[in-house]
Structures are given as C-alpha cells and as structure tokens.
mmCIF file of C-alpha atoms in Angstrom:
data_model
loop_
_atom_site.group_PDB
_atom_site.id
_atom_site.type_symbol
_atom_site.label_atom_id
_atom_site.label_comp_id
_atom_site.label_asym_id
_atom_site.label_seq_id
_atom_site.Cartn_x
_atom_site.Cartn_y
_atom_site.Cartn_z
ATOM 1 C CA MET A 52 -11.410 -10.980 -44.546
ATOM 2 C CA SER A 53 -14.305 -13.432 -44.286
ATOM 3 C CA ALA A 54 -16.400 -13.955 -41.177
ATOM 4 C CA SER A 55 -14.789 -17.386 -40.759
ATOM 5 C CA GLN A 56 -11.411 -15.687 -40.365
ATOM 6 C CA THR A 57 -12.516 -13.379 -37.574
ATOM 7 C CA LEU A 58 -13.379 -13.823 -33.918
ATOM 8 C CA LEU A 59 -16.161 -11.901 -32.189
ATOM 9 C CA VAL A 60 -15.130 -10.896 -28.661
ATOM 10 C CA ASP A 61 -16.650 -8.859 -25.844
ATOM 11 C CA ALA A 62 -13.399 -7.919 -24.086
ATOM 12 C CA VAL A 63 -9.861 -7.053 -25.177
ATOM 13 C CA ARG A 64 -6.487 -6.234 -23.684
ATOM 14 C CA ILE A 65 -4.036 -3.642 -24.991
ATOM 15 C CA VAL A 66 -0.889 -5.581 -24.122
ATOM 16 C CA SER A 67 1.502 -2.641 -23.702
ATOM 17 C CA LEU A 68 -0.262 0.676 -23.332
ATOM 18 C CA PRO A 69 1.365 3.631 -25.149
ATOM 19 C CA ARG A 70 2.208 6.535 -22.873
ATOM 20 C CA GLU A 71 -0.084 8.709 -25.025
ATOM 21 C CA LEU A 72 -3.047 6.727 -23.679
ATOM 22 C CA ALA A 73 -2.741 8.013 -20.129
ATOM 23 C CA THR A 74 -6.318 7.680 -18.880
ATOM 24 C CA SER A 75 -9.254 5.306 -19.204
ATOM 25 C CA TYR A 76 -10.946 7.971 -21.361
ATOM 26 C CA ASP A 77 -7.966 7.912 -23.757
ATOM 27 C CA VAL A 78 -8.158 4.113 -23.963
ATOM 28 C CA SER A 79 -11.907 4.171 -24.576
ATOM 29 C CA ALA A 80 -11.557 6.753 -27.360
ATOM 30 C CA PHE A 81 -8.737 4.734 -28.963
ATOM 31 C CA ILE A 82 -10.725 1.480 -28.998
ATOM 32 C CA CYS A 83 -13.877 3.187 -30.280
ATOM 33 C CA SER A 84 -11.904 4.842 -33.084
ATOM 34 C CA GLU A 85 -9.982 1.737 -34.143
ATOM 35 C CA PHE A 86 -12.981 -0.598 -34.118
ATOM 36 C CA GLY A 87 -15.695 1.863 -35.134
ATOM 37 C CA VAL A 88 -17.931 1.161 -32.154
ATOM 38 C CA GLY A 89 -19.775 3.183 -29.552
ATOM 39 C CA PRO A 90 -18.852 3.632 -25.880
ATOM 40 C CA VAL A 91 -17.135 0.757 -24.101
ATOM 41 C CA SER A 92 -18.482 -0.797 -20.912
ATOM 42 C CA SER A 93 -15.387 -0.374 -18.729
ATOM 43 C CA VAL A 94 -11.630 0.220 -18.829
ATOM 44 C CA ARG A 95 -9.143 -1.018 -16.258
ATOM 45 C CA ILE A 96 -5.481 0.054 -16.443
ATOM 46 C CA VAL A 97 -3.063 -2.307 -14.669
ATOM 47 C CA TYR A 98 0.559 -1.529 -13.808
ATOM 48 C CA MET A 99 2.812 -4.484 -14.543
ATOM 49 C CA LYS A 100 6.468 -5.543 -14.822
ATOM 50 C CA SER A 101 8.148 -7.625 -17.509
ATOM 51 C CA THR A 102 10.329 -10.610 -16.644
ATOM 52 C CA ASN A 103 13.397 -8.347 -16.639
ATOM 53 C CA GLY A 104 11.732 -5.857 -14.282
ATOM 54 C CA THR A 105 10.744 -3.206 -16.837
ATOM 55 C CA PRO A 106 7.492 -1.478 -15.787
ATOM 56 C CA TYR A 107 4.659 -1.120 -18.271
ATOM 57 C CA ARG A 108 0.883 -0.737 -18.340
ATOM 58 C CA SER A 109 -1.840 -2.911 -19.802
ATOM 59 C CA ALA A 110 -5.458 -1.941 -20.368
ATOM 60 C CA PHE A 111 -8.389 -4.342 -20.049
ATOM 61 C CA VAL A 112 -11.483 -3.176 -21.918
ATOM 62 C CA ASP A 113 -14.986 -4.630 -21.659
ATOM 63 C CA MET A 114 -17.144 -3.918 -24.699
ATOM 64 C CA MET A 115 -20.828 -3.009 -24.792
ATOM 65 C CA GLU A 116 -21.118 -4.708 -28.181
ATOM 66 C CA PRO A 117 -18.966 -7.473 -29.720
ATOM 67 C CA ILE A 118 -16.030 -6.492 -31.927
ATOM 68 C CA SER A 119 -14.054 -8.499 -34.482
ATOM 69 C CA LEU A 120 -10.453 -9.570 -34.033
ATOM 70 C CA GLU A 121 -8.388 -11.430 -36.589
ATOM 71 C CA TYR A 122 -8.522 -15.211 -36.347
ATOM 72 C CA GLY A 123 -6.410 -16.170 -33.366
ATOM 73 C CA GLY A 124 -7.866 -13.392 -31.245
ATOM 74 C CA GLN A 125 -5.610 -10.418 -31.845
ATOM 75 C CA ARG A 126 -5.108 -7.264 -33.878
ATOM 76 C CA THR A 127 -1.901 -5.354 -34.552
ATOM 77 C CA ILE A 128 -2.161 -1.613 -35.165
ATOM 78 C CA GLU A 129 0.817 0.068 -36.809
ATOM 79 C CA SER A 130 2.156 2.929 -34.704
ATOM 80 C CA LYS A 131 3.434 5.086 -37.610
ATOM 81 C CA GLY A 132 5.593 6.944 -35.096
ATOM 82 C CA GLN A 133 2.720 8.362 -33.051
ATOM 83 C CA TYR A 134 2.877 5.978 -30.067
ATOM 84 C CA HIS A 135 5.704 5.554 -27.572
ATOM 85 C CA PHE A 136 6.770 3.257 -24.736
ATOM 86 C CA GLU A 137 7.020 4.695 -21.217
ATOM 87 C CA ASN A 138 10.763 5.271 -21.759
ATOM 88 C CA GLY A 139 10.115 7.400 -24.847
ATOM 89 C CA LYS A 140 11.078 4.868 -27.505
ATOM 90 C CA VAL A 141 8.799 4.696 -30.534
ATOM 91 C CA MET A 142 6.468 1.695 -30.698
ATOM 92 C CA ASP A 143 6.387 -0.289 -33.933
ATOM 93 C CA HIS A 144 2.812 -1.312 -33.266
ATOM 94 C CA VAL A 145 0.097 -1.572 -30.623
ATOM 95 C CA LYS A 146 -1.011 -5.134 -29.952
ATOM 96 C CA ILE A 147 -4.598 -5.896 -28.943
ATOM 97 C CA VAL A 148 -5.608 -9.403 -27.877
ATOM 98 C CA HIS A 149 -8.740 -11.173 -26.733
ATOM 99 C CA SER A 150 -9.277 -11.081 -22.963
ATOM 100 C CA GLU A 151 -11.747 -12.560 -20.534
ATOM 101 C CA LYS A 152 -14.465 -10.109 -19.643
ATOM 102 C CA SER A 153 -13.572 -8.379 -16.413
ATOM 103 C CA SER A 154 -15.406 -9.414 -13.275
ATOM 104 C CA TYR A 155 -14.387 -6.184 -11.591
ATOM 105 C CA ASN A 156 -17.596 -4.245 -11.899
ATOM 106 C CA LYS A 157 -17.970 -1.416 -9.407
ATOM 107 C CA GLY A 158 -21.727 -1.191 -9.693
ATOM 108 C CA VAL A 159 -23.466 -1.156 -6.331
ATOM 109 C CA LEU A 160 -24.788 -4.466 -5.011
ATOM 110 C CA GLU A 161 -28.284 -3.991 -3.615
ATOM 111 C CA LEU A 162 -28.507 -5.763 -0.259
ATOM 112 C CA GLU A 163 -31.705 -6.695 1.525
ATOM 113 C CA PRO A 164 -32.376 -4.968 4.873
ATOM 114 C CA GLY A 165 -30.616 -6.811 7.669
ATOM 115 C CA GLN A 166 -27.946 -8.421 5.496
ATOM 116 C CA TRP A 167 -24.401 -8.121 6.825
ATOM 117 C CA THR A 168 -22.251 -5.378 5.335
ATOM 118 C CA SER A 169 -18.818 -5.636 7.004
ATOM 119 C CA ILE A 170 -16.173 -8.320 7.424
ATOM 120 C CA TYR A 171 -13.841 -9.485 10.171
ATOM 121 C CA VAL A 172 -10.282 -10.676 9.516
ATOM 122 C CA PRO A 173 -9.162 -12.552 12.667
ATOM 123 C CA PHE A 174 -5.481 -12.629 11.675
ATOM 124 C CA VAL A 175 -3.575 -10.229 9.415
ATOM 125 C CA PRO A 176 0.085 -11.274 8.956
ATOM 126 C CA LYS A 177 2.338 -8.304 9.660
ATOM 127 C CA ASP A 178 4.380 -9.163 6.570
ATOM 128 C CA LEU A 179 1.340 -9.465 4.275
ATOM 129 C CA SER A 180 2.409 -8.300 0.812
ATOM 130 C CA SER A 181 2.274 -9.094 -2.907
ATOM 131 C CA VAL A 182 4.310 -8.472 -6.084
ATOM 132 C CA ARG A 183 7.553 -9.435 -4.291
ATOM 133 C CA GLY A 184 7.002 -6.905 -1.541
ATOM 134 C CA ASP A 185 6.102 -3.961 -3.801
ATOM 135 C CA LEU A 186 2.605 -3.879 -2.293
ATOM 136 C CA ARG A 187 2.514 -4.081 1.507
ATOM 137 C CA TYR A 188 -0.662 -4.315 3.566
ATOM 138 C CA ASN A 189 0.590 -3.175 6.970
ATOM 139 C CA THR A 190 -1.623 -0.123 7.549
ATOM 140 C CA SER A 191 -5.360 0.497 7.571
ATOM 141 C CA ALA A 192 -5.029 2.650 4.435
ATOM 142 C CA ALA A 193 -3.125 -0.098 2.586
ATOM 143 C CA LEU A 194 -5.730 -2.682 3.577
ATOM 144 C CA ALA A 195 -8.492 -0.346 2.409
ATOM 145 C CA THR A 196 -6.777 -0.110 -0.978
ATOM 146 C CA PHE A 197 -6.533 -3.900 -1.131
ATOM 147 C CA PHE A 198 -10.206 -4.570 -0.387
ATOM 148 C CA GLU A 199 -11.471 -1.747 -2.621
ATOM 149 C CA ASP A 200 -9.062 -1.581 -5.575
ATOM 150 C CA GLU A 201 -7.404 -5.011 -5.741
ATOM 151 C CA LEU A 202 -9.819 -7.596 -4.361
ATOM 152 C CA MET A 203 -12.627 -5.180 -5.302
ATOM 153 C CA LEU A 204 -15.241 -6.176 -2.761
ATOM 154 C CA GLY A 205 -16.688 -2.717 -2.267
ATOM 155 C CA GLU A 206 -16.130 0.916 -1.351
ATOM 156 C CA VAL A 207 -14.384 0.947 2.024
ATOM 157 C CA SER A 208 -15.526 3.509 4.580
ATOM 158 C CA HIS A 209 -13.309 2.530 7.510
ATOM 159 C CA ILE A 210 -10.959 -0.139 8.816
ATOM 160 C CA GLU A 211 -10.361 -0.949 12.465
ATOM 161 C CA LEU A 212 -6.883 -2.454 12.737
ATOM 162 C CA VAL A 213 -6.221 -4.152 16.076
ATOM 163 C CA ASP A 214 -2.632 -4.816 17.207
ATOM 164 C CA GLY A 215 -2.061 -7.307 19.995
ATOM 165 C CA LYS A 216 -0.516 -10.754 20.219
ATOM 166 C CA VAL A 217 -1.961 -11.120 16.724
ATOM 167 C CA ARG A 218 -3.168 -8.430 14.346
ATOM 168 C CA SER A 219 -6.814 -8.440 13.282
ATOM 169 C CA ALA A 220 -9.039 -6.112 11.293
ATOM 170 C CA ARG A 221 -12.661 -5.153 10.777
ATOM 171 C CA VAL A 222 -13.535 -3.772 7.361
ATOM 172 C CA PHE A 223 -16.598 -1.551 6.942
ATOM 173 C CA PHE A 224 -18.039 -0.741 3.512
ATOM 174 C CA ARG A 225 -20.159 2.153 2.279
ATOM 175 C CA ASN A 226 -21.437 -0.285 -0.327
ATOM 176 C CA TRP A 227 -20.526 -3.625 -1.867
ATOM 177 C CA PHE A 228 -19.662 -3.972 -5.554
ATOM 178 C CA ASN A 229 -21.815 -6.161 -7.778
ATOM 179 C CA ASN A 230 -19.184 -8.436 -9.333
ATOM 180 C CA ARG A 231 -18.280 -12.113 -9.347
ATOM 181 C CA THR A 232 -15.620 -11.784 -6.658
ATOM 182 C CA SER A 233 -17.850 -10.025 -4.136
ATOM 183 C CA LEU A 234 -20.719 -12.436 -4.819
ATOM 184 C CA LEU A 235 -18.371 -15.405 -4.382
ATOM 185 C CA VAL A 236 -17.019 -14.058 -1.086
ATOM 186 C CA ARG A 237 -20.496 -13.361 0.280
ATOM 187 C CA ALA A 238 -21.792 -16.781 -0.803
ATOM 188 C CA ALA A 239 -18.838 -18.561 0.837
ATOM 189 C CA ILE A 240 -19.239 -16.653 4.100
ATOM 190 C CA ASN A 241 -22.991 -17.289 4.138
ATOM 191 C CA ALA A 242 -22.514 -21.023 3.486
ATOM 192 C CA LYS A 243 -19.276 -21.820 5.337
ATOM 193 C CA HIS A 244 -18.966 -18.800 7.656
ATOM 194 C CA GLU A 245 -15.599 -17.825 6.158
ATOM 195 C CA PHE A 246 -13.670 -17.259 2.942
ATOM 196 C CA LEU A 247 -9.954 -18.035 2.588
ATOM 197 C CA CYS A 248 -8.205 -15.359 0.518
ATOM 198 C CA ASP A 249 -4.646 -15.982 -0.697
ATOM 199 C CA GLY A 250 -4.458 -13.239 -3.327
ATOM 200 C CA TYR A 251 -6.441 -11.446 -6.022
ATOM 201 C CA TYR A 252 -6.947 -11.292 -9.782
ATOM 202 C CA ASP A 253 -5.326 -8.170 -11.268
ATOM 203 C CA GLY A 254 -7.125 -8.349 -14.617
ATOM 204 C CA PHE A 255 -4.360 -10.408 -16.212
ATOM 205 C CA GLU A 256 -3.374 -13.093 -13.752
ATOM 206 C CA PHE A 257 -4.051 -14.246 -10.218
ATOM 207 C CA ARG A 258 -1.485 -12.697 -7.881
ATOM 208 C CA LYS A 259 -0.908 -14.639 -4.692
ATOM 209 C CA PHE A 260 0.319 -13.030 -1.510
ATOM 210 C CA ASP A 261 4.060 -13.362 -0.973
ATOM 211 C CA ASN A 262 5.458 -16.224 1.137
ATOM 212 C CA ARG A 263 2.236 -18.285 0.862
ATOM 213 C CA ARG A 264 0.398 -15.932 3.209
ATOM 214 C CA TYR A 265 -3.395 -15.805 3.340
ATOM 215 C CA ILE A 266 -6.199 -14.136 5.271
ATOM 216 C CA VAL A 267 -9.595 -15.451 6.355
ATOM 217 C CA LEU A 268 -12.690 -13.282 5.871
ATOM 218 C CA ARG A 269 -15.693 -13.692 8.161
ATOM 219 C CA LYS A 270 -18.921 -11.841 8.822
ATOM 220 C CA ASN A 271 -18.393 -8.985 11.255
ATOM 221 C CA THR A 272 -20.871 -8.681 14.120
ATOM 222 C CA VAL A 273 -19.477 -5.540 15.778
ATOM 223 C CA GLU A 274 -21.173 -2.235 15.077
ATOM 224 C CA TYR A 275 -19.191 0.790 13.904
ATOM 225 C CA ASP A 276 -19.834 4.514 14.357
ATOM 226 C CA SER A 277 -19.839 5.806 10.765
ATOM 227 C CA SER A 278 -18.983 9.352 11.890
ATOM 228 C CA SER A 279 -15.309 8.295 12.159
ATOM 229 C CA SER A 280 -12.946 8.974 9.237
ATOM 230 C CA LEU A 281 -10.555 6.564 7.548
ATOM 231 C CA ASN A 282 -8.217 9.418 6.754
ATOM 232 C CA GLU A 283 -7.925 10.687 10.320
ATOM 233 C CA PRO A 284 -7.120 7.649 12.455
ATOM 234 C CA THR A 285 -6.732 7.817 16.191
ATOM 235 C CA THR A 286 -5.699 5.090 18.596
ATOM 236 C CA SER A 287 -7.266 3.709 21.712
ATOM 237 C CA THR A 288 -5.850 1.123 24.133
ATOM 238 C CA ILE A 289 -8.207 -1.366 25.736
ATOM 239 C CA ARG A 290 -7.639 -4.273 28.129
ATOM 240 C CA ALA A 291 -9.055 -7.674 27.300
ATOM 241 C CA VAL A 292 -8.730 -11.313 28.301
ATOM 242 C CA ASP A 293 -7.161 -13.733 25.840
ATOM 243 C CA ALA A 294 -7.800 -17.471 25.356
ATOM 244 C CA ASN A 295 -5.499 -18.295 28.276
ATOM 245 C CA ASN A 296 -7.429 -15.976 30.605
ATOM 246 C CA GLU A 297 -4.484 -13.582 30.668
ATOM 247 C CA GLN A 298 -4.992 -9.838 30.521
ATOM 248 C CA VAL A 299 -3.588 -8.242 27.381
ATOM 249 C CA GLU A 300 -3.557 -4.705 26.019
ATOM 250 C CA LEU A 301 -4.820 -4.078 22.518
ATOM 251 C CA THR A 302 -4.121 -0.910 20.565
ATOM 252 C CA ILE A 303 -6.988 -0.160 18.223
ATOM 253 C CA MET A 304 -6.712 2.236 15.278
ATOM 254 C CA ILE A 305 -10.087 3.943 14.903
#
C-alpha cells in the first residue's frame, strides 16, 4: 500500500474492546504489537451502551509516535477466533479507527504560589445526573468522581457538600491536571469569574447532564483543613442568615 493510501494519525479508538483486553496495559500491548511501535502515550477505557442498550467498552489510545491507518482512517484486524465480545460471542474482527487526541491528561499542572486551587459550586441540583440517570451526582463521593474522572479537572482531596434551601459544594484538589479542560475552566474563571458546566466529554462524545441541568464553577475563597478525609465524612449543623435575613440551618458534610 502506497503512502498516498495511508493516513498518519497520533490517536486511535478501538471501537468495541474485546473482553481479552481487560486493562490499559493489555490495550497498550495490543496496539504496540499490531502496529510495531513502542510504548503509547495514554490509554483510556470508556464504558458505553449501544442504541439497543447493550453495554460495551471502547478504548482511546494516544500515540507517542504517528502510526499508519488505511486511507479513510481505520484498520480491521481479523479475530481468528481469539477475541470475544463481553457476552462471550466470537468477534469476526477488531475495528480500529482514527480518533482525536485525548485532552484528558492527568499530568500535574504546576501552579504559581498564591494561585487559587479549589472551586465553589453555588447550586448543585439534587437530581443532577447523566447517561439517563445511570450516573447520579447526589453525594460528595459521586461529585468527587465527576470532577476527577469525568470532567477531569484534578485529583480531588475533599468535597464539602452543603444542604440547605439549595445545595452547594466546595471542591478541594490535591493537584490540578494539565489538560485542555482544566486550562479552559481556569481561564474562564479567571476572566469571567465563573464557568458554566453542562456536561463532560467522555472520550467519544460530549455527554450533557440529564434534563438540561448545569452547574456553575467559581473560585473558592474558603480555606479547608486538609487533615479531614473524603472517605470518612461527618456532618455539622450551622445557623446562618439567608438573602431574606431569615435564619436557616445548614447541614455540612465535612
């Protein structure tokens, strides 16, 4: 095949991941073997559902060096009976297609001394969810998973979830990730004082929150005692004055 019939790419997607490729290491070894290249840059495995509700996995692979796909941006690898779907049926082939290079790098973003490191969410809808309710963000642990593994802003150390007339949250990070999403969020907050978030990119498509929900991210100005643990929450009730000068009780998960 001539060079004019091939496409050099720096990222690929294994459309339906065989069950034999269970880990990112398995995926990396498979790609390196099939394309005759060295180590890959990153692997991200995403759990998905087909239009009829059948679950499957896709893998998004960023390359350290360009690889060649057939013209049209794909390669089909014959299974020869060695690869299977999640339900055990034999795959005829494994399909690999060109993908956009992932922005979800988990390298640490180096911040200058004095730069803000945590965010404030003034309103968290109690029915906040995605993927038709399969993913619900109604606990501090679920929100931590969202900010760290789905939106991928950084490594979360703790979340203060405040329940009152409205639910709010403060998100504290051990470090921020150095990727396009985190840089975009920080730039928007620095310039406009807030960032409107209505979903996240899962490596394949942008997934919006269900029911047109959204959250607003702002710079947090409240200090946090880092000796607390996300995995061992306790609650504390405080009294405060709302916008109507009425006393309200707020239950804070700390």
